[in-house]
Coordinates of C-alpha atoms in Angstrom, one line a residue:
X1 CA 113.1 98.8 96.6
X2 CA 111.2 96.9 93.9
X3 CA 111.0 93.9 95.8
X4 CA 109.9 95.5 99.2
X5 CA 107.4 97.2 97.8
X6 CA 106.0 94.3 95.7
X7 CA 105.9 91.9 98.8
X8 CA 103.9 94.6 100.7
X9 CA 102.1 95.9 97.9
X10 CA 100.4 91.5 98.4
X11 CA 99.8 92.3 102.2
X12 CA 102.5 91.2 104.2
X13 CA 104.1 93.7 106.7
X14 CA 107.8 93.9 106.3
X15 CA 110.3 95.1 108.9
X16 CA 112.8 97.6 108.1
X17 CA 115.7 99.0 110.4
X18 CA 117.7 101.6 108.9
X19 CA 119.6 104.6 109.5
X20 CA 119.1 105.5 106.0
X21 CA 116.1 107.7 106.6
X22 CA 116.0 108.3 102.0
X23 CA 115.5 105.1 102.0
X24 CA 113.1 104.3 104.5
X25 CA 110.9 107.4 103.1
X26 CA 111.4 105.6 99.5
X27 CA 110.2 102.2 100.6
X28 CA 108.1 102.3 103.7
X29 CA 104.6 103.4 104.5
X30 CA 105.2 103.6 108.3
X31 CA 107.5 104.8 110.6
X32 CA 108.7 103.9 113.9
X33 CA 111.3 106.0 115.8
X34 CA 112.8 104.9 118.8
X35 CA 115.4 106.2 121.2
X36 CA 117.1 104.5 124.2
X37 CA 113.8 101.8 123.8
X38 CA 111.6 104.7 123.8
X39 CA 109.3 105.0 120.8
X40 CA 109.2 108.9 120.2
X41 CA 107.2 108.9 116.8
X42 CA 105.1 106.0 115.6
X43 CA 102.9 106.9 112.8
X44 CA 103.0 107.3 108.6
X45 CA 105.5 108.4 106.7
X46 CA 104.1 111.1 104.9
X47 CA 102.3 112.1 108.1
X48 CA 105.7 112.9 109.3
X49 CA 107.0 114.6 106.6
X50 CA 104.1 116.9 106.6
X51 CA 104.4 120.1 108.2
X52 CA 104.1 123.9 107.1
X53 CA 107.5 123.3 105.7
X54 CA 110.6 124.8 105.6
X55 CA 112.5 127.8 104.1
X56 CA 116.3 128.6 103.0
X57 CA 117.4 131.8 103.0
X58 CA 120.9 133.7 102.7
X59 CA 121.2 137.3 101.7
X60 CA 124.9 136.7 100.6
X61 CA 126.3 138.8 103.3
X62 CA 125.6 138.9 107.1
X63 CA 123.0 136.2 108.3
X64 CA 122.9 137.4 111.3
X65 CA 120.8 140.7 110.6
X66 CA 118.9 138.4 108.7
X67 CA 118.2 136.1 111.5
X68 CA 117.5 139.0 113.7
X69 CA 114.6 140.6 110.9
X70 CA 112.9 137.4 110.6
X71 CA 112.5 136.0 114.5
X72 CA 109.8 139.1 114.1
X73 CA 108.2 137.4 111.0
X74 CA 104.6 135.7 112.3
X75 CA 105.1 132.1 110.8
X76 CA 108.4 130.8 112.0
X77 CA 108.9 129.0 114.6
X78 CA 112.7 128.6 114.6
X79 CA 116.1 129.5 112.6
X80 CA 119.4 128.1 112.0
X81 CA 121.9 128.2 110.2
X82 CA 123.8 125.4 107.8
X83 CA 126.1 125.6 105.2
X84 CA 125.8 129.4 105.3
X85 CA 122.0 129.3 104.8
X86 CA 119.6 130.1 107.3
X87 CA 116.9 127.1 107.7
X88 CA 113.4 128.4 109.3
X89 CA 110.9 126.1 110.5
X90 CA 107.6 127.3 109.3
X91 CA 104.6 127.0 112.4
X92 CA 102.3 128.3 109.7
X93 CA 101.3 128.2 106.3
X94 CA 103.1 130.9 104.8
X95 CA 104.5 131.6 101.5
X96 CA 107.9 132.8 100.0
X97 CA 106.6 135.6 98.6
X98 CA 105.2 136.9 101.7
X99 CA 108.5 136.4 103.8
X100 CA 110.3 138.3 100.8
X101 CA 107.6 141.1 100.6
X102 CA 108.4 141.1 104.5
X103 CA 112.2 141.4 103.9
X104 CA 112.1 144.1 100.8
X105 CA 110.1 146.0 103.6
X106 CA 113.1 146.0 106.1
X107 CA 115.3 147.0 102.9
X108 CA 117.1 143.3 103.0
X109 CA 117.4 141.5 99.9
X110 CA 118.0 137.8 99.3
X111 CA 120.3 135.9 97.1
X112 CA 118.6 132.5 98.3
X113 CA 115.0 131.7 98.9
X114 CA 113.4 128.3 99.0
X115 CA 110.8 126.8 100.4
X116 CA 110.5 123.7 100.7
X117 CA 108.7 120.5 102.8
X118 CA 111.4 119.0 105.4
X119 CA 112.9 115.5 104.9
X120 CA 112.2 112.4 106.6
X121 CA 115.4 113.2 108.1
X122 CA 115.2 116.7 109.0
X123 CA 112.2 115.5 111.2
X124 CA 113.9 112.5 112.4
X125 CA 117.1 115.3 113.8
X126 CA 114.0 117.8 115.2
X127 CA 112.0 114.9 117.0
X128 CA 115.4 113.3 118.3
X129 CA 117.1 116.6 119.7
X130 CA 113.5 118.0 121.3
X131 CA 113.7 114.8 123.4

């Protein structure tokens, strides 16, 4: 990584294919993302990265009523579910104590809330599967 970034760091543009998406948002400054020889994203890095984030949530029991409670929250665009967490996809800025103050309301309390701002990768999977 050293190295990369020293070379570019004097001005000359260096060429990186990866699947290793850490990496590339370690190391590179720009992103291209192509699919079948279609470029789907072109743009920076951190531009891609930056959204209204993300949010984990589990309420140690059913996820489902869970799910079901917050597709009426105003703020998220989208929910599933990994590793027994619900992942929602913020469309708004909104923060975690508002989306618990919302839940406490409905009488559901969490065991698990983070927010948090969605990996190179996570955007790489969204942009790839909406296509």
């Amino acid at each position: 990584r050293t190295i990369i970034k020293n070379i570019a760091s004097r001005g000359t543009t260096i060429l990186l294919a990866s699947h290793l998406l850490d990496e590339v948002e370690k190391v590179c400054s720009h992103v291209v993302v192509i699919r079948k020889g279609i470029k789907l994203y072109s743009g920076r890095v951190d531009e891609m990265t930056s959204s209204f984030g993300i949010v984990e949530l589990s309420n140690g029991k059913d996820n489902q009523i869970l799910k079901e409670i917050l597709t009426n929250f105003d703020g998220i665009e989208k929910i599933n579910e990994e590793n027994g967490l619900l992942i929602a996809t913020l469309n708004k800025s909104v923060t975690a104590t508002e989306i618990n103050q919302f839940l406490i309301g409905k009488n559901i309390t969490l065991s698990h809330l983070i927010k948090r701002k969605p990996t190179l990768e996570q955007q790489f999977l969204t942009l790839t599967n909406q296509e």
